[in-house]
Amino acid sequence: MIPRKLVLRNFMCYRDDLPPLDFDGIRIACLSGENGSGKSALLDAITWALWGEARLKSDDDLIALGTQEMEVDFTFALEGLDYRVIRKRSKARKVGQSWLDFQVRNNGAWKPISGATIRETQQLIISTLRMDYDIFSNSAYLRQG
């Protein structure tokens, strides 16, 4: 999996007014900065988009303070194809609502390949990546702490 683009809206410390993070042309990256500047939140955004998992246990805790919903839109390349995962969460009602969409680029346009449910869509993402969150977090991702 090669990251291509990350778009965040109200995810943790990131609000809805920032430009997309474009990974094209970056072969190796090092995230550095002051404590609390949002480095780990970028990695959490990627893992939450792909697997619905992040350091914080509650999805609602990932929503930026003072807002009611968040969205992560992550595009990656794998085996010559571009894929896009869009995961959203809203706590506007008493019971939080989640939404997950999985797409593949076909002739320049995004084609939905999601399952009928979030669970089915999640399984399609795991099958496409050929790894779940535990495999990723224990082999390719060095978390702080």
Short mmCIF file of N, CA, C and O in Angstrom, two decimals:
data_model
loop_
_atom_site.label_atom_id
_atom_site.label_comp_id
_atom_site.label_asym_id
_atom_site.label_seq_id
_atom_site.Cartn_x
_atom_site.Cartn_y
_atom_site.Cartn_z
N MET A 1 0.85 -1.18 0.00
CA MET A 1 0.00 0.00 0.00
C MET A 1 0.89 1.24 0.00
O MET A 1 1.78 1.37 0.84
N ILE A 2 0.61 2.13 -0.92
CA ILE A 2 1.34 3.40 -1.01
C ILE A 2 0.35 4.54 -0.79
O ILE A 2 -0.58 4.72 -1.59
N PRO A 3 0.51 5.31 0.28
CA PRO A 3 -0.41 6.45 0.51
C PRO A 3 -0.33 7.46 -0.63
O PRO A 3 0.74 7.74 -1.14
N ARG A 4 -1.49 7.98 -1.03
CA ARG A 4 -1.54 8.98 -2.10
C ARG A 4 -2.06 10.32 -1.61
O ARG A 4 -1.51 11.36 -1.92
N LYS A 5 -3.16 10.29 -0.82
CA LYS A 5 -3.75 11.55 -0.36
C LYS A 5 -4.57 11.31 0.91
O LYS A 5 -5.23 10.28 1.04
N LEU A 6 -4.52 12.29 1.81
CA LEU A 6 -5.27 12.22 3.06
C LEU A 6 -6.02 13.53 3.25
O LEU A 6 -5.42 14.60 3.24
N VAL A 7 -7.33 13.43 3.41
CA VAL A 7 -8.18 14.60 3.63
C VAL A 7 -8.88 14.40 4.98
O VAL A 7 -9.52 13.37 5.20
N LEU A 8 -8.73 15.38 5.87
CA LEU A 8 -9.32 15.29 7.21
C LEU A 8 -10.31 16.42 7.43
O LEU A 8 -10.09 17.55 6.99
N ARG A 9 -11.39 16.08 8.11
CA ARG A 9 -12.37 17.08 8.52
C ARG A 9 -12.80 16.77 9.94
O ARG A 9 -13.40 15.73 10.21
N ASN A 10 -12.43 17.64 10.88
CA ASN A 10 -12.79 17.52 12.29
C ASN A 10 -12.30 16.22 12.93
O ASN A 10 -12.96 15.67 13.80
N PHE A 11 -11.14 15.76 12.51
CA PHE A 11 -10.54 14.56 13.09
C PHE A 11 -9.50 14.99 14.12
O PHE A 11 -8.52 15.63 13.79
N MET A 12 -9.77 14.66 15.37
CA MET A 12 -8.91 15.01 16.50
C MET A 12 -8.58 16.51 16.47
O MET A 12 -9.48 17.31 16.53
N CYS A 13 -7.30 16.86 16.33
CA CYS A 13 -6.91 18.28 16.37
C CYS A 13 -7.05 18.97 15.01
O CYS A 13 -6.86 20.18 14.91
N TYR A 14 -7.41 18.23 13.98
CA TYR A 14 -7.52 18.80 12.64
C TYR A 14 -8.97 19.20 12.35
O TYR A 14 -9.87 18.38 12.43
N ARG A 15 -9.16 20.46 12.01
CA ARG A 15 -10.49 20.98 11.71
C ARG A 15 -10.80 20.81 10.23
O ARG A 15 -10.10 20.08 9.54
N ASP A 16 -11.80 21.50 9.75
CA ASP A 16 -12.24 21.31 8.36
C ASP A 16 -11.66 22.33 7.39
O ASP A 16 -12.04 22.37 6.24
N ASP A 17 -10.71 23.13 7.82
CA ASP A 17 -10.22 24.20 6.96
C ASP A 17 -8.78 23.98 6.47
O ASP A 17 -8.09 24.92 6.13
N LEU A 18 -8.33 22.73 6.42
CA LEU A 18 -6.97 22.51 5.98
C LEU A 18 -6.94 21.81 4.62
O LEU A 18 -7.85 21.06 4.28
N PRO A 19 -5.89 22.06 3.85
CA PRO A 19 -5.80 21.44 2.52
C PRO A 19 -5.46 19.95 2.65
O PRO A 19 -4.95 19.51 3.68
N PRO A 20 -5.74 19.17 1.61
CA PRO A 20 -5.38 17.75 1.63
C PRO A 20 -3.88 17.56 1.76
O PRO A 20 -3.09 18.40 1.31
N LEU A 21 -3.49 16.47 2.38
CA LEU A 21 -2.09 16.10 2.47
C LEU A 21 -1.80 15.18 1.29
O LEU A 21 -2.31 14.06 1.22
N ASP A 22 -1.01 15.66 0.34
CA ASP A 22 -0.71 14.93 -0.90
C ASP A 22 0.63 14.22 -0.75
O ASP A 22 1.66 14.86 -0.55
N PHE A 23 0.62 12.90 -0.83
CA PHE A 23 1.82 12.10 -0.67
C PHE A 23 2.56 11.83 -1.99
O PHE A 23 3.64 11.25 -1.96
N ASP A 24 1.99 12.20 -3.11
CA ASP A 24 2.63 11.92 -4.39
C ASP A 24 4.02 12.53 -4.44
O ASP A 24 4.23 13.68 -4.06
N GLY A 25 4.98 11.74 -4.87
CA GLY A 25 6.36 12.18 -4.97
C GLY A 25 7.17 11.98 -3.70
O GLY A 25 8.38 12.17 -3.70
N ILE A 26 6.52 11.57 -2.61
CA ILE A 26 7.23 11.32 -1.35
C ILE A 26 7.54 9.83 -1.26
O ILE A 26 6.64 9.00 -1.27
N ARG A 27 8.81 9.51 -1.18
CA ARG A 27 9.22 8.10 -1.10
C ARG A 27 9.46 7.68 0.35
O ARG A 27 9.14 6.58 0.75
N ILE A 28 10.09 8.55 1.12
CA ILE A 28 10.34 8.30 2.54
C ILE A 28 9.99 9.58 3.29
O ILE A 28 10.35 10.67 2.85
N ALA A 29 9.29 9.44 4.42
CA ALA A 29 8.89 10.62 5.18
C ALA A 29 9.23 10.43 6.65
O ALA A 29 9.23 9.32 7.16
N CYS A 30 9.49 11.53 7.30
CA CYS A 30 9.71 11.56 8.74
C CYS A 30 8.80 12.64 9.32
O CYS A 30 8.86 13.79 8.89
N LEU A 31 7.94 12.25 10.24
CA LEU A 31 7.07 13.21 10.91
C LEU A 31 7.80 13.73 12.14
O LEU A 31 8.17 12.96 13.01
N SER A 32 8.01 15.04 12.19
CA SER A 32 8.67 15.61 13.35
C SER A 32 7.96 16.90 13.74
O SER A 32 7.31 17.53 12.92
N GLY A 33 8.08 17.27 14.99
CA GLY A 33 7.45 18.48 15.47
C GLY A 33 7.28 18.45 16.96
O GLY A 33 7.60 17.46 17.62
N GLU A 34 6.75 19.52 17.48
CA GLU A 34 6.52 19.66 18.91
C GLU A 34 5.49 18.63 19.40
O GLU A 34 4.63 18.19 18.63
N ASN A 35 5.56 18.30 20.68
CA ASN A 35 4.54 17.44 21.29
C ASN A 35 3.18 18.10 21.12
O ASN A 35 3.04 19.31 21.31
N GLY A 36 2.19 17.31 20.74
CA GLY A 36 0.84 17.82 20.60
C GLY A 36 0.56 18.53 19.29
O GLY A 36 -0.50 19.11 19.12
N SER A 37 1.48 18.45 18.34
CA SER A 37 1.27 19.16 17.07
C SER A 37 0.46 18.36 16.05
O SER A 37 0.14 18.88 15.00
N GLY A 38 0.14 17.10 16.35
CA GLY A 38 -0.74 16.33 15.47
C GLY A 38 -0.07 15.27 14.63
O GLY A 38 -0.68 14.72 13.70
N LYS A 39 1.17 14.91 14.93
CA LYS A 39 1.89 13.88 14.15
C LYS A 39 1.19 12.54 14.27
O LYS A 39 0.89 11.89 13.27
N SER A 40 0.95 12.10 15.48
CA SER A 40 0.30 10.81 15.69
C SER A 40 -1.13 10.81 15.19
O SER A 40 -1.64 9.77 14.75
N ALA A 41 -1.78 11.97 15.23
CA ALA A 41 -3.15 12.06 14.74
C ALA A 41 -3.23 11.75 13.25
O ALA A 41 -4.22 11.19 12.78
N LEU A 42 -2.19 12.11 12.49
CA LEU A 42 -2.18 11.78 11.06
C LEU A 42 -2.15 10.27 10.86
O LEU A 42 -2.87 9.74 10.00
N LEU A 43 -1.34 9.59 11.64
CA LEU A 43 -1.28 8.13 11.54
C LEU A 43 -2.57 7.50 12.05
O LEU A 43 -3.06 6.52 11.48
N ASP A 44 -3.14 8.07 13.11
CA ASP A 44 -4.44 7.58 13.60
C ASP A 44 -5.51 7.74 12.53
O ASP A 44 -6.39 6.89 12.38
N ALA A 45 -5.46 8.83 11.79
CA ALA A 45 -6.45 9.07 10.74
C ALA A 45 -6.38 7.98 9.67
O ALA A 45 -7.41 7.49 9.19
N ILE A 46 -5.17 7.60 9.30
CA ILE A 46 -5.00 6.56 8.28
C ILE A 46 -5.52 5.22 8.79
O ILE A 46 -6.27 4.53 8.11
N THR A 47 -5.13 4.85 10.04
CA THR A 47 -5.59 3.55 10.55
C THR A 47 -7.09 3.56 10.82
O THR A 47 -7.76 2.55 10.64
N TRP A 48 -7.64 4.70 11.22
CA TRP A 48 -9.09 4.76 11.45
C TRP A 48 -9.84 4.66 10.13
O TRP A 48 -10.86 3.97 10.05
N ALA A 49 -9.33 5.31 9.10
CA ALA A 49 -9.98 5.21 7.79
C ALA A 49 -9.98 3.77 7.30
O ALA A 49 -11.01 3.25 6.85
N LEU A 50 -8.83 3.11 7.37
CA LEU A 50 -8.70 1.76 6.82
C LEU A 50 -9.35 0.68 7.67
O LEU A 50 -9.98 -0.24 7.13
N TRP A 51 -9.19 0.76 8.99
CA TRP A 51 -9.65 -0.33 9.85
C TRP A 51 -10.63 0.09 10.94
O TRP A 51 -11.09 -0.76 11.71
N GLY A 52 -10.93 1.37 11.05
CA GLY A 52 -11.81 1.82 12.12
C GLY A 52 -11.16 1.73 13.48
O GLY A 52 -11.84 1.62 14.50
N GLU A 53 -9.82 1.77 13.51
CA GLU A 53 -9.04 1.63 14.75
C GLU A 53 -8.09 2.81 14.90
O GLU A 53 -7.50 3.26 13.92
N ALA A 54 -7.94 3.29 16.13
CA ALA A 54 -6.99 4.35 16.45
C ALA A 54 -6.58 4.18 17.91
O ALA A 54 -7.07 3.28 18.60
N ARG A 55 -5.70 5.03 18.38
CA ARG A 55 -5.23 4.93 19.77
C ARG A 55 -6.37 5.09 20.76
O ARG A 55 -6.41 4.42 21.79
N LEU A 56 -7.28 6.00 20.49
CA LEU A 56 -8.43 6.21 21.38
C LEU A 56 -9.45 5.12 21.13
O LEU A 56 -9.70 4.73 20.00
N LYS A 57 -10.05 4.64 22.16
CA LYS A 57 -10.96 3.50 22.04
C LYS A 57 -12.34 3.86 21.49
O LYS A 57 -12.98 3.08 20.84
N SER A 58 -12.80 5.08 21.75
CA SER A 58 -14.13 5.48 21.29
C SER A 58 -14.02 6.34 20.03
O SER A 58 -13.26 7.31 19.99
N ASP A 59 -14.78 5.97 19.00
CA ASP A 59 -14.80 6.78 17.79
C ASP A 59 -15.24 8.21 18.08
O ASP A 59 -14.72 9.16 17.48
N ASP A 60 -16.18 8.37 18.99
CA ASP A 60 -16.66 9.72 19.32
C ASP A 60 -15.55 10.59 19.91
O ASP A 60 -15.56 11.80 19.74
N ASP A 61 -14.57 9.97 20.59
CA ASP A 61 -13.45 10.73 21.15
C ASP A 61 -12.51 11.25 20.07
O ASP A 61 -11.69 12.13 20.33
N LEU A 62 -12.60 10.71 18.86
CA LEU A 62 -11.77 11.16 17.75
C LEU A 62 -12.32 12.43 17.09
O LEU A 62 -11.61 13.10 16.35
N ILE A 63 -13.58 12.73 17.35
CA ILE A 63 -14.21 13.92 16.77
C ILE A 63 -13.66 15.16 17.46
O ILE A 63 -13.60 15.22 18.69
N ALA A 64 -13.24 16.15 16.68
CA ALA A 64 -12.66 17.37 17.22
C ALA A 64 -13.60 18.02 18.23
O ALA A 64 -14.82 18.04 18.04
N LEU A 65 -13.02 18.54 19.29
CA LEU A 65 -13.81 19.20 20.34
C LEU A 65 -14.68 20.30 19.74
O LEU A 65 -14.23 21.08 18.89
N GLY A 66 -15.92 20.35 20.18
CA GLY A 66 -16.84 21.39 19.74
C GLY A 66 -17.54 21.09 18.42
O GLY A 66 -18.30 21.92 17.93
N THR A 67 -17.26 19.93 17.83
CA THR A 67 -17.93 19.56 16.58
C THR A 67 -18.72 18.27 16.79
O THR A 67 -18.54 17.57 17.79
N GLN A 68 -19.59 17.96 15.86
CA GLN A 68 -20.47 16.82 15.99
C GLN A 68 -20.16 15.68 15.03
O GLN A 68 -20.73 14.60 15.17
N GLU A 69 -19.29 15.94 14.04
CA GLU A 69 -19.00 14.88 13.08
C GLU A 69 -17.59 15.04 12.52
O GLU A 69 -17.00 16.11 12.62
N MET A 70 -17.08 13.94 11.99
CA MET A 70 -15.74 13.96 11.40
C MET A 70 -15.75 13.09 10.16
O MET A 70 -16.65 12.28 9.93
N GLU A 71 -14.69 13.28 9.36
CA GLU A 71 -14.54 12.50 8.14
C GLU A 71 -13.06 12.36 7.80
O GLU A 71 -12.29 13.30 7.96
N VAL A 72 -12.68 11.16 7.37
CA VAL A 72 -11.34 10.92 6.86
C VAL A 72 -11.50 10.29 5.48
O VAL A 72 -12.23 9.32 5.31
N ASP A 73 -10.82 10.88 4.51
CA ASP A 73 -10.84 10.43 3.12
C ASP A 73 -9.39 10.09 2.77
O ASP A 73 -8.55 10.97 2.69
N PHE A 74 -9.11 8.79 2.60
CA PHE A 74 -7.74 8.32 2.37
C PHE A 74 -7.65 7.59 1.04
O PHE A 74 -8.41 6.67 0.78
N THR A 75 -6.71 8.03 0.21
CA THR A 75 -6.48 7.40 -1.09
C THR A 75 -5.12 6.72 -1.05
O THR A 75 -4.14 7.30 -0.57
N PHE A 76 -5.07 5.48 -1.57
CA PHE A 76 -3.81 4.75 -1.61
C PHE A 76 -3.72 3.95 -2.90
O PHE A 76 -4.73 3.67 -3.55
N ALA A 77 -2.49 3.60 -3.26
CA ALA A 77 -2.24 2.78 -4.45
C ALA A 77 -1.83 1.38 -3.99
O ALA A 77 -1.12 1.23 -2.99
N LEU A 78 -2.27 0.39 -4.73
CA LEU A 78 -1.92 -0.99 -4.44
C LEU A 78 -1.99 -1.78 -5.73
O LEU A 78 -3.04 -1.78 -6.40
N GLU A 79 -0.88 -2.40 -6.09
CA GLU A 79 -0.80 -3.25 -7.27
C GLU A 79 -1.34 -2.57 -8.52
O GLU A 79 -2.11 -3.15 -9.29
N GLY A 80 -0.95 -1.32 -8.72
CA GLY A 80 -1.31 -0.59 -9.93
C GLY A 80 -2.69 0.04 -9.94
O GLY A 80 -3.08 0.65 -10.94
N LEU A 81 -3.45 -0.10 -8.86
CA LEU A 81 -4.78 0.49 -8.78
C LEU A 81 -4.82 1.53 -7.67
O LEU A 81 -4.11 1.41 -6.68
N ASP A 82 -5.67 2.53 -7.84
CA ASP A 82 -5.90 3.52 -6.80
C ASP A 82 -7.21 3.18 -6.08
O ASP A 82 -8.23 2.92 -6.74
N TYR A 83 -7.15 3.19 -4.75
CA TYR A 83 -8.32 2.93 -3.92
C TYR A 83 -8.57 4.14 -3.03
O TYR A 83 -7.66 4.88 -2.69
N ARG A 84 -9.82 4.27 -2.62
CA ARG A 84 -10.20 5.37 -1.76
C ARG A 84 -11.13 4.84 -0.68
O ARG A 84 -12.10 4.12 -0.96
N VAL A 85 -10.84 5.21 0.58
CA VAL A 85 -11.68 4.85 1.71
C VAL A 85 -12.16 6.15 2.34
O VAL A 85 -11.36 7.03 2.66
N ILE A 86 -13.47 6.27 2.50
CA ILE A 86 -14.06 7.42 3.17
C ILE A 86 -14.82 6.89 4.38
O ILE A 86 -15.74 6.10 4.22
N ARG A 87 -14.38 7.32 5.56
CA ARG A 87 -15.05 6.89 6.79
C ARG A 87 -15.51 8.15 7.51
O ARG A 87 -14.75 9.10 7.66
N LYS A 88 -16.77 8.12 7.98
CA LYS A 88 -17.35 9.27 8.68
C LYS A 88 -17.96 8.79 10.00
O LYS A 88 -18.37 7.64 10.13
N ARG A 89 -18.04 9.72 10.92
CA ARG A 89 -18.69 9.45 12.20
C ARG A 89 -19.42 10.71 12.64
O ARG A 89 -18.89 11.82 12.54
N SER A 90 -20.65 10.54 13.12
CA SER A 90 -21.45 11.65 13.62
C SER A 90 -21.99 11.28 14.99
O SER A 90 -22.44 10.16 15.21
N LYS A 91 -21.95 12.23 15.89
CA LYS A 91 -22.55 12.03 17.21
C LYS A 91 -23.67 13.04 17.44
O LYS A 91 -23.99 13.37 18.57
N ALA A 92 -24.27 13.49 16.36
CA ALA A 92 -25.32 14.50 16.43
C ALA A 92 -26.57 13.97 17.13
O ALA A 92 -27.33 14.73 17.70
N ARG A 93 -26.77 12.67 17.08
CA ARG A 93 -27.93 12.06 17.76
C ARG A 93 -27.44 11.37 19.03
O ARG A 93 -26.25 11.27 19.28
N LYS A 94 -28.38 10.84 19.80
CA LYS A 94 -27.99 10.15 21.03
C LYS A 94 -27.09 8.96 20.75
O LYS A 94 -26.17 8.68 21.50
N VAL A 95 -27.37 8.24 19.68
CA VAL A 95 -26.55 7.10 19.28
C VAL A 95 -25.71 7.53 18.09
O VAL A 95 -26.25 7.97 17.08
N GLY A 96 -24.38 7.42 18.20
CA GLY A 96 -23.50 7.81 17.11
C GLY A 96 -23.76 6.99 15.85
O GLY A 96 -24.17 5.83 15.92
N GLN A 97 -23.52 7.61 14.71
CA GLN A 97 -23.69 6.93 13.43
C GLN A 97 -22.38 6.93 12.68
O GLN A 97 -21.66 7.94 12.65
N SER A 98 -22.08 5.79 12.05
CA SER A 98 -20.87 5.65 11.25
C SER A 98 -21.22 5.37 9.81
O SER A 98 -22.29 4.83 9.51
N TRP A 99 -20.30 5.71 8.91
CA TRP A 99 -20.49 5.52 7.48
C TRP A 99 -19.15 5.14 6.89
O TRP A 99 -18.12 5.71 7.26
N LEU A 100 -19.13 4.17 5.97
CA LEU A 100 -17.89 3.71 5.36
C LEU A 100 -18.13 3.45 3.89
O LEU A 100 -19.09 2.78 3.51
N ASP A 101 -17.25 4.00 3.04
CA ASP A 101 -17.33 3.79 1.60
C ASP A 101 -15.96 3.38 1.09
O ASP A 101 -14.94 3.93 1.50
N PHE A 102 -15.94 2.40 0.19
CA PHE A 102 -14.70 1.90 -0.41
C PHE A 102 -14.86 2.01 -1.92
O PHE A 102 -15.87 1.59 -2.48
N GLN A 103 -13.85 2.61 -2.56
CA GLN A 103 -13.94 2.87 -4.00
C GLN A 103 -12.63 2.50 -4.69
O GLN A 103 -11.58 2.48 -4.07
N VAL A 104 -12.73 2.25 -5.99
CA VAL A 104 -11.56 2.02 -6.83
C VAL A 104 -11.66 2.96 -8.02
O VAL A 104 -12.75 3.25 -8.52
N ARG A 105 -10.50 3.47 -8.46
CA ARG A 105 -10.50 4.37 -9.63
C ARG A 105 -10.59 3.51 -10.88
O ARG A 105 -9.81 2.58 -11.07
N ASN A 106 -11.57 3.85 -11.73
CA ASN A 106 -11.81 3.11 -12.97
C ASN A 106 -12.01 4.13 -14.08
O ASN A 106 -12.98 4.89 -14.05
N ASN A 107 -11.08 4.15 -15.04
CA ASN A 107 -11.15 5.11 -16.16
C ASN A 107 -11.25 6.55 -15.66
O ASN A 107 -12.02 7.35 -16.19
N GLY A 108 -10.50 6.88 -14.62
CA GLY A 108 -10.46 8.25 -14.11
C GLY A 108 -11.56 8.62 -13.14
O GLY A 108 -11.53 9.70 -12.56
N ALA A 109 -12.54 7.76 -12.95
CA ALA A 109 -13.65 8.06 -12.05
C ALA A 109 -13.66 7.05 -10.89
O ALA A 109 -13.20 5.91 -11.04
N TRP A 110 -14.18 7.47 -9.75
CA TRP A 110 -14.27 6.58 -8.60
C TRP A 110 -15.50 5.69 -8.71
O TRP A 110 -16.61 6.18 -8.91
N LYS A 111 -15.30 4.38 -8.59
CA LYS A 111 -16.38 3.40 -8.66
C LYS A 111 -16.55 2.76 -7.28
O LYS A 111 -15.59 2.20 -6.73
N PRO A 112 -17.76 2.85 -6.70
CA PRO A 112 -17.99 2.23 -5.38
C PRO A 112 -17.85 0.71 -5.45
O PRO A 112 -18.35 0.08 -6.39
N ILE A 113 -17.14 0.14 -4.48
CA ILE A 113 -17.03 -1.32 -4.38
C ILE A 113 -17.39 -1.77 -2.96
O ILE A 113 -17.03 -2.86 -2.54
N SER A 114 -18.11 -0.93 -2.24
CA SER A 114 -18.51 -1.21 -0.86
C SER A 114 -19.47 -2.39 -0.82
O SER A 114 -20.19 -2.68 -1.77
N GLY A 115 -19.49 -3.04 0.34
CA GLY A 115 -20.46 -4.08 0.59
C GLY A 115 -21.79 -3.46 1.02
O GLY A 115 -21.94 -2.24 1.07
N ALA A 116 -22.74 -4.32 1.36
CA ALA A 116 -24.07 -3.86 1.74
C ALA A 116 -24.09 -3.26 3.16
O ALA A 116 -24.97 -2.48 3.49
N THR A 117 -23.09 -3.64 3.97
CA THR A 117 -23.02 -3.14 5.35
C THR A 117 -21.60 -2.64 5.64
O THR A 117 -20.67 -2.93 4.87
N ILE A 118 -21.44 -1.94 6.75
CA ILE A 118 -20.10 -1.50 7.15
C ILE A 118 -19.21 -2.71 7.38
O ILE A 118 -18.05 -2.72 6.97
N ARG A 119 -19.72 -3.73 8.00
CA ARG A 119 -18.94 -4.95 8.27
C ARG A 119 -18.45 -5.59 6.97
O ARG A 119 -17.29 -5.98 6.86
N GLU A 120 -19.33 -5.69 5.97
CA GLU A 120 -18.93 -6.26 4.68
C GLU A 120 -17.88 -5.38 3.99
O GLU A 120 -16.92 -5.90 3.41
N THR A 121 -18.08 -4.08 4.05
CA THR A 121 -17.12 -3.15 3.44
C THR A 121 -15.78 -3.26 4.14
O THR A 121 -14.73 -3.28 3.49
N GLN A 122 -15.79 -3.35 5.47
CA GLN A 122 -14.54 -3.50 6.22
C GLN A 122 -13.82 -4.76 5.81
O GLN A 122 -12.59 -4.76 5.63
N GLN A 123 -14.54 -5.83 5.62
CA GLN A 123 -13.90 -7.09 5.20
C GLN A 123 -13.30 -6.97 3.80
O GLN A 123 -12.24 -7.51 3.53
N LEU A 124 -13.96 -6.22 2.92
CA LEU A 124 -13.40 -5.99 1.58
C LEU A 124 -12.09 -5.20 1.65
O LEU A 124 -11.14 -5.50 0.92
N ILE A 125 -12.04 -4.22 2.53
CA ILE A 125 -10.80 -3.44 2.71
C ILE A 125 -9.69 -4.34 3.23
O ILE A 125 -8.57 -4.33 2.71
N ILE A 126 -9.98 -5.14 4.25
CA ILE A 126 -8.99 -6.05 4.81
C ILE A 126 -8.52 -7.05 3.75
O ILE A 126 -7.31 -7.31 3.62
N SER A 127 -9.44 -7.58 2.97
CA SER A 127 -9.07 -8.53 1.91
C SER A 127 -8.21 -7.87 0.84
O SER A 127 -7.25 -8.47 0.35
N THR A 128 -8.53 -6.63 0.49
CA THR A 128 -7.75 -5.91 -0.52
C THR A 128 -6.33 -5.66 -0.02
O THR A 128 -5.35 -5.88 -0.74
N LEU A 129 -6.21 -5.20 1.23
CA LEU A 129 -4.90 -4.92 1.82
C LEU A 129 -4.14 -6.19 2.21
O LEU A 129 -2.93 -6.16 2.38
N ARG A 130 -4.88 -7.26 2.40
CA ARG A 130 -4.34 -8.53 2.88
C ARG A 130 -3.68 -8.39 4.25
O ARG A 130 -2.68 -9.03 4.56
N MET A 131 -4.27 -7.51 5.06
CA MET A 131 -3.84 -7.38 6.46
C MET A 131 -4.90 -6.64 7.25
O MET A 131 -5.58 -5.77 6.72
N ASP A 132 -5.02 -7.04 8.51
CA ASP A 132 -5.93 -6.33 9.40
C ASP A 132 -5.13 -5.33 10.24
O ASP A 132 -3.91 -5.21 10.09
N TYR A 133 -5.80 -4.64 11.13
CA TYR A 133 -5.15 -3.61 11.95
C TYR A 133 -4.05 -4.20 12.82
O TYR A 133 -2.97 -3.61 12.94
N ASP A 134 -4.29 -5.36 13.42
CA ASP A 134 -3.29 -5.96 14.30
C ASP A 134 -2.01 -6.29 13.54
O ASP A 134 -0.90 -6.04 14.04
N ILE A 135 -2.14 -6.85 12.36
CA ILE A 135 -0.95 -7.17 11.56
C ILE A 135 -0.22 -5.88 11.20
O ILE A 135 1.00 -5.78 11.34
N PHE A 136 -0.95 -4.85 10.76
CA PHE A 136 -0.33 -3.58 10.40
C PHE A 136 0.38 -2.95 11.59
O PHE A 136 1.54 -2.55 11.51
N SER A 137 -0.34 -2.87 12.72
CA SER A 137 0.23 -2.17 13.87
C SER A 137 1.39 -2.91 14.50
O SER A 137 2.21 -2.30 15.20
N ASN A 138 1.50 -4.20 14.26
CA ASN A 138 2.61 -4.97 14.82
C ASN A 138 3.75 -5.22 13.84
O ASN A 138 4.76 -5.80 14.21
N SER A 139 3.60 -4.77 12.61
CA SER A 139 4.66 -5.02 11.63
C SER A 139 5.13 -3.79 10.87
O SER A 139 6.29 -3.68 10.52
N ALA A 140 4.22 -2.86 10.59
CA ALA A 140 4.58 -1.75 9.71
C ALA A 140 4.47 -0.38 10.38
O ALA A 140 4.84 0.62 9.79
N TYR A 141 4.00 -0.34 11.58
CA TYR A 141 3.68 0.94 12.24
C TYR A 141 4.27 0.92 13.65
O TYR A 141 3.84 0.14 14.48
N LEU A 142 5.25 1.77 13.89
CA LEU A 142 5.84 1.87 15.22
C LEU A 142 5.13 2.98 15.99
O LEU A 142 5.32 4.15 15.72
N ARG A 143 4.27 2.57 16.93
CA ARG A 143 3.51 3.55 17.71
C ARG A 143 4.31 4.06 18.89
O ARG A 143 5.13 3.34 19.43
N GLN A 144 4.02 5.28 19.27
CA GLN A 144 4.68 5.81 20.46
C GLN A 144 4.11 5.13 21.69
O GLN A 144 2.98 4.66 21.69
N GLY A 145 4.90 5.08 22.73
CA GLY A 145 4.44 4.47 23.98
C GLY A 145 4.57 2.97 23.92
O GLY A 145 4.13 2.26 24.74
#
